[in-house]
Short mmCIF file of C-alpha atoms in Angstrom, two decimals:
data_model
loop_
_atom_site.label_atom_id
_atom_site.label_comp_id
_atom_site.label_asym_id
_atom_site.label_seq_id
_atom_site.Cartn_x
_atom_site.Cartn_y
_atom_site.Cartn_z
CA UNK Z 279 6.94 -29.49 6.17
CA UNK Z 280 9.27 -32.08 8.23
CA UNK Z 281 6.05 -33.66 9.20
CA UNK Z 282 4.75 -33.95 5.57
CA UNK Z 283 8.87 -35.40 4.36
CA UNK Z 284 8.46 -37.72 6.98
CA UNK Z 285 5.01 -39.44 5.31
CA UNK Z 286 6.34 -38.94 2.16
CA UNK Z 287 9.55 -40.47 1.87
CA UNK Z 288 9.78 -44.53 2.92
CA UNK Z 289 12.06 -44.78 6.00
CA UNK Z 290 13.30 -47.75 5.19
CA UNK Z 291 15.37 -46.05 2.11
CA UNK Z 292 16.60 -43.09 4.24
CA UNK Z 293 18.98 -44.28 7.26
CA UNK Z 294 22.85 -44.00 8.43
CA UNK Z 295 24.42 -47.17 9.23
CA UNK Z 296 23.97 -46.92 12.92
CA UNK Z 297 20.01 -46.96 12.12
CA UNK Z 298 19.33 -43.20 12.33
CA UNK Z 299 16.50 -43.15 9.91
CA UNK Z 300 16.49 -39.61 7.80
CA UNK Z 301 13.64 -40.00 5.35
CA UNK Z 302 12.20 -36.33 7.26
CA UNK Z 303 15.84 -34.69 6.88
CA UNK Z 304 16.47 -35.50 3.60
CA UNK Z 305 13.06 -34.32 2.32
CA UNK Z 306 13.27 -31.48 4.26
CA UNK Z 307 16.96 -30.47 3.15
CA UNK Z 308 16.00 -31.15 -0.51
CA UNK Z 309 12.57 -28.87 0.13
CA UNK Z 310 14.49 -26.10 1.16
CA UNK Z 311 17.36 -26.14 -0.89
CA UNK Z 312 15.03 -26.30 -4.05
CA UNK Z 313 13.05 -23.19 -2.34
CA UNK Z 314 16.48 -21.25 -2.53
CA UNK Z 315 17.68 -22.02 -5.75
CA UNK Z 316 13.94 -20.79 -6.97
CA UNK Z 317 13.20 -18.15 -4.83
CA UNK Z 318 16.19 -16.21 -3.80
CA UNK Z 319 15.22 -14.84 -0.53
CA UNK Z 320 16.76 -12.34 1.61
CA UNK Z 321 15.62 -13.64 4.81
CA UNK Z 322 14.81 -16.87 5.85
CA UNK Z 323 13.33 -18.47 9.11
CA UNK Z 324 12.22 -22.04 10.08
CA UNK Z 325 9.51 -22.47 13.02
CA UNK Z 326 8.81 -25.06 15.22
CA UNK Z 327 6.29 -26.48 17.30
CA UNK Z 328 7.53 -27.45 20.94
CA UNK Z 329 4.57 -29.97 22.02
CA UNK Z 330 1.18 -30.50 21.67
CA UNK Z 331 0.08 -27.87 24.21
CA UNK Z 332 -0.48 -24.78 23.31
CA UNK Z 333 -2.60 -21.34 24.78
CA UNK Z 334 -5.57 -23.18 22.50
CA UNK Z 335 -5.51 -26.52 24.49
CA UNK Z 336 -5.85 -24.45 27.87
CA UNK Z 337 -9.09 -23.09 25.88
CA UNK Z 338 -10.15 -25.93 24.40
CA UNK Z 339 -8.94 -28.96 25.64
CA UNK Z 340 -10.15 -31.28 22.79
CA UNK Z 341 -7.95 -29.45 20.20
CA UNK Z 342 -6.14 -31.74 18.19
CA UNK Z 343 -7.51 -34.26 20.56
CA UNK Z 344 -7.39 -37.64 18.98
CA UNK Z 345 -4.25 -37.76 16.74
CA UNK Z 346 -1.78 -40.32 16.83
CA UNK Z 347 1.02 -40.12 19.15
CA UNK Z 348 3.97 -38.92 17.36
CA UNK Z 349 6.36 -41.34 15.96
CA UNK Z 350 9.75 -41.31 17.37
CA UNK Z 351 11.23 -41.81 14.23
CA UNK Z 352 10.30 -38.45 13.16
CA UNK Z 353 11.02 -36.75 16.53
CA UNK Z 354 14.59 -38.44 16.92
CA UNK Z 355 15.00 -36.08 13.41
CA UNK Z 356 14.08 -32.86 14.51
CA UNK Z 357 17.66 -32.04 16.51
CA UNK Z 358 19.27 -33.25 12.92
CA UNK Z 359 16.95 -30.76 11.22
CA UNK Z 360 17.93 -27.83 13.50
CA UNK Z 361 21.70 -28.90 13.18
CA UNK Z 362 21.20 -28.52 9.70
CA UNK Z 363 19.70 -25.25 10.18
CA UNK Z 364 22.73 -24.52 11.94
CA UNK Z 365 24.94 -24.76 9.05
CA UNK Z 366 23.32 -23.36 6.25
CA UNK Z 367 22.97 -20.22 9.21
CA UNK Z 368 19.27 -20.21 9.18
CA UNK Z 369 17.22 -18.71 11.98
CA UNK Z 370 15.08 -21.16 13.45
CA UNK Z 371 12.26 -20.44 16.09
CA UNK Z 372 9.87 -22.00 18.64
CA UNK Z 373 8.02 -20.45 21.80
CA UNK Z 374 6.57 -22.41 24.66
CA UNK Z 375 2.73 -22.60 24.30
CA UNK Z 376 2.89 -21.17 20.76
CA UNK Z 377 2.47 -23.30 17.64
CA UNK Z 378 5.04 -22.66 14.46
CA UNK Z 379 2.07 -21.65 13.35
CA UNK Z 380 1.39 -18.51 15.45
CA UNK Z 381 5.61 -17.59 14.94
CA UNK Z 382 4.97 -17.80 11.02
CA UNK Z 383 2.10 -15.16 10.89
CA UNK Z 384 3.94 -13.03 13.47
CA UNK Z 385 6.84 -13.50 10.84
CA UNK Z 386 5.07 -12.55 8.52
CA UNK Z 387 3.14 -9.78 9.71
CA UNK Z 388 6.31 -8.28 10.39
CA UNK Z 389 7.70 -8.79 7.13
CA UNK Z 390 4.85 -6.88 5.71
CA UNK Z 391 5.11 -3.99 8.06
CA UNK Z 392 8.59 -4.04 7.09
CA UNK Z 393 7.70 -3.44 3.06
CA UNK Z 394 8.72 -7.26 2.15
CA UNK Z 395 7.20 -9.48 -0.34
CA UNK Z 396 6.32 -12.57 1.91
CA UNK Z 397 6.82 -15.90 0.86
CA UNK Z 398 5.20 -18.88 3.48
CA UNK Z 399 5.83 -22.73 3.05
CA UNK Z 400 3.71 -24.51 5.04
CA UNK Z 401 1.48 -27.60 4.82
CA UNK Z 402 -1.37 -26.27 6.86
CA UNK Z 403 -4.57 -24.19 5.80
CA UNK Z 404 -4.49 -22.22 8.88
CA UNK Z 405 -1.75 -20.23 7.05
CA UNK Z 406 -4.50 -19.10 3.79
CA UNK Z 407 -5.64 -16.54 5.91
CA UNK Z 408 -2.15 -14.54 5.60
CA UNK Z 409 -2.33 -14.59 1.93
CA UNK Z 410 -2.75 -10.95 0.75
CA UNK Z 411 -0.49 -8.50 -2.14
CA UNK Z 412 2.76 -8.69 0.21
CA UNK Z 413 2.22 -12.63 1.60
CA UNK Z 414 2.13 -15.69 -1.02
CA UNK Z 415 1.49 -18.94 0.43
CA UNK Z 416 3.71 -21.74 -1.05
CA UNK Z 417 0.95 -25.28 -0.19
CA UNK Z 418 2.67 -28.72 -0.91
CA UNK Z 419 0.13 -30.48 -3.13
CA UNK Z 420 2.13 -33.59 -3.82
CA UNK Z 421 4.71 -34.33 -1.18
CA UNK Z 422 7.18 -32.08 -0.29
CA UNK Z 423 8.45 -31.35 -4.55
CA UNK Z 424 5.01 -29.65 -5.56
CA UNK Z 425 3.72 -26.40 -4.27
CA UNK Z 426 0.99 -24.65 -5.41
CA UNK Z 427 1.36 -21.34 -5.33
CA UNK Z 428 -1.94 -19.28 -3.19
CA UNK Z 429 -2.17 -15.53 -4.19
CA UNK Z 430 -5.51 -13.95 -3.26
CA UNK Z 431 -6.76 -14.63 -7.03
CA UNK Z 432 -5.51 -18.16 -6.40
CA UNK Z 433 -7.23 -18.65 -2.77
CA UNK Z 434 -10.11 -16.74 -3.80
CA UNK Z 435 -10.54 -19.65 -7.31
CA UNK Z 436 -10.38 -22.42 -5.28
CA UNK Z 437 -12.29 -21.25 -1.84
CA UNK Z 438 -14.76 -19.16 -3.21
CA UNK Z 439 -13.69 -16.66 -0.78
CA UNK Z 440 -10.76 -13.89 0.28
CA UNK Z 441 -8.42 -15.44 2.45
CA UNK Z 442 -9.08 -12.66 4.97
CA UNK Z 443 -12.35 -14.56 4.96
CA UNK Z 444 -11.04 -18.14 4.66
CA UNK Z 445 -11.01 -18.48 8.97
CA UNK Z 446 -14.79 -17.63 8.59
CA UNK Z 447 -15.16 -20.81 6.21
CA UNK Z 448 -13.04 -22.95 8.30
CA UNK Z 449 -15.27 -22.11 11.16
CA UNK Z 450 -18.68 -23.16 9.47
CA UNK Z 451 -17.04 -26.18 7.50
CA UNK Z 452 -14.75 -27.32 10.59
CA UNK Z 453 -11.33 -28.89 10.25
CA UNK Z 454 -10.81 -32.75 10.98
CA UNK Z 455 -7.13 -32.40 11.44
CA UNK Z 456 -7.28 -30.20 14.58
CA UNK Z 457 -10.92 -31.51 15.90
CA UNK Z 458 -11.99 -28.84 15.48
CA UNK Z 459 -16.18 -29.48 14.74
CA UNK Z 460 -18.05 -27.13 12.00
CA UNK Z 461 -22.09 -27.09 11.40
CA UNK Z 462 -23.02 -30.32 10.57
CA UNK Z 463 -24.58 -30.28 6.91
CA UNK Z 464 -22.02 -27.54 5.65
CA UNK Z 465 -19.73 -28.24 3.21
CA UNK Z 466 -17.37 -25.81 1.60
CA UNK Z 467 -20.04 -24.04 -0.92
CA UNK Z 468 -22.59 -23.66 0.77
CA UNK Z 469 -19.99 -21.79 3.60
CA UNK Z 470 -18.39 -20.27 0.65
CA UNK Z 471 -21.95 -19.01 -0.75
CA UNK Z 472 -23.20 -17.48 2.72
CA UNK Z 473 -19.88 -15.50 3.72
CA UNK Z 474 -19.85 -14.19 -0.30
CA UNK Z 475 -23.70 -13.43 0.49
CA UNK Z 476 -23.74 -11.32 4.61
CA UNK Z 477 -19.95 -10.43 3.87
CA UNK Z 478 -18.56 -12.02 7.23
CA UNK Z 479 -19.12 -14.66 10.10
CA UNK Z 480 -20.48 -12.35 11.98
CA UNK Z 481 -22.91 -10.98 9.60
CA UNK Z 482 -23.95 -14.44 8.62
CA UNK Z 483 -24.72 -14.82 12.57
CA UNK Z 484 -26.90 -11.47 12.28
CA UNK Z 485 -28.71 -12.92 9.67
CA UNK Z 486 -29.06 -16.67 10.80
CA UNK Z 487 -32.97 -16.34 11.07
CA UNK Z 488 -33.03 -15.73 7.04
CA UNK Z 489 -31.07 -18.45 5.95
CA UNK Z 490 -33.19 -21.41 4.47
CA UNK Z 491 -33.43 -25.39 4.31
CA UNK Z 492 -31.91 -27.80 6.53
CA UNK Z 493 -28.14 -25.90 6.35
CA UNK Z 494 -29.88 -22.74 7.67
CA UNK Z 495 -31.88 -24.86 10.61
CA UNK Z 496 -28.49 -26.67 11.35
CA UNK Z 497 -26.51 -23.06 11.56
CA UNK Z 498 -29.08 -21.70 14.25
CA UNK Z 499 -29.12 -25.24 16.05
CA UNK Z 500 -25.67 -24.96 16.46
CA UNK Z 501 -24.75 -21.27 16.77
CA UNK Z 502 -23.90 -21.65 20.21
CA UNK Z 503 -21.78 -24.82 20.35
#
């Protein structure tokens, strides 16, 4: 959500007078302060990544292989952010070859374990997949001030699918932002229409020989990529 501020907010507007440009902090801060005020939580925790490498570039090394280097203007932020942190007496987390990813849905698998409601703010799909009764998924949609809000009803309008199912549609339709390739000729419908149809990835692999037209050729031309 730091990342998203970052992009968001000009960085020419947001600096101290020594040049420390804030644009990132100051989104962040005003993110998370509105999230209080509206939410009320009990318990709060902020993840971070710690680099680029992770236990899914020692698997595959073109993961998130081809973005941009990131700017030091944001990264010269991130110890502000965590001092920040600091003083409202937030938790924040990271783990060495883990993305903040992988701490949120530990979080939050915890938290459900636990018997508590769930709330997730995060800018990336990946985290649709937690989305269930106990775990609502709060997805900026304009900047860092507009979140929708992704309930299963919610996930299921928009995807055509659970979100226990939405990794099995992110697998057929790929996702650009990681590099992470899908089967070519499959968009989100036609993904949405086969896992809705064999119930699962898997049982769409069972039944790869039935499916039909050029999707169906491309699916069992790439099963094994």
């Amino acid at each position: 959500m730091a990342y998203r501020a970052f992009f968001a907010l000009p960085a020419e507007k947001f600096a101290t007078d020594d040049g420390q440009v804030t644009n990132a902090v100051y989104g962040f801060a005003s993110m998370l302060i509105n999230l209080l005020k509206a939410e009320e939580p009990t318990h709060v925790a902020v993840a971070f990544d710690v680099s680029r490498h992770s236990f899914r570039t020692d698997e595959y090394a073109a993961y998130k292989d081809g973005r941009g280097a990131t700017p030091d203007e944001f990264k010269s932020q991130i110890p502000i952010i965590k001092q920040l942190l600091d003083a409202f007496g937030i938790a924040w987390l990271t783990k060495e070859t883990f993305e903040a990813d992988d701490i949120i849905a530990t979080l939050a698998t915890q938290g459900e374990a636990a018997g508590l409601a769930t709330l997730i703010s995060s800018g990336d799909r990946d985290a649709i997949q937690l989305v269930n009764d106990a775990v609502t998924l709060l997805y900026p949609v304009k900047g860092v001030t507009e979140l929708a809000r992704y309930t299963p009803e919610a996930v299921e309008e928009k995807y055509g699918v659970t979100p226990e199912r939405y990794r099995d549609l992110a697998a057929l339709v790929g996702e650009k932002a990681d590099n992470l390739p899908g089967i070519p000729g499959v968009g989100p419908k036609t993904a949405a229409k086969w896992i809705t149809k064999y119930g699962s990835l898997d049982g769409l692999v069972a039944k790869a020989d039935e499916i039909t037209g050029k999707a169906g050729q491309s699916l069992r031309d790439h099963l094994d990529d």
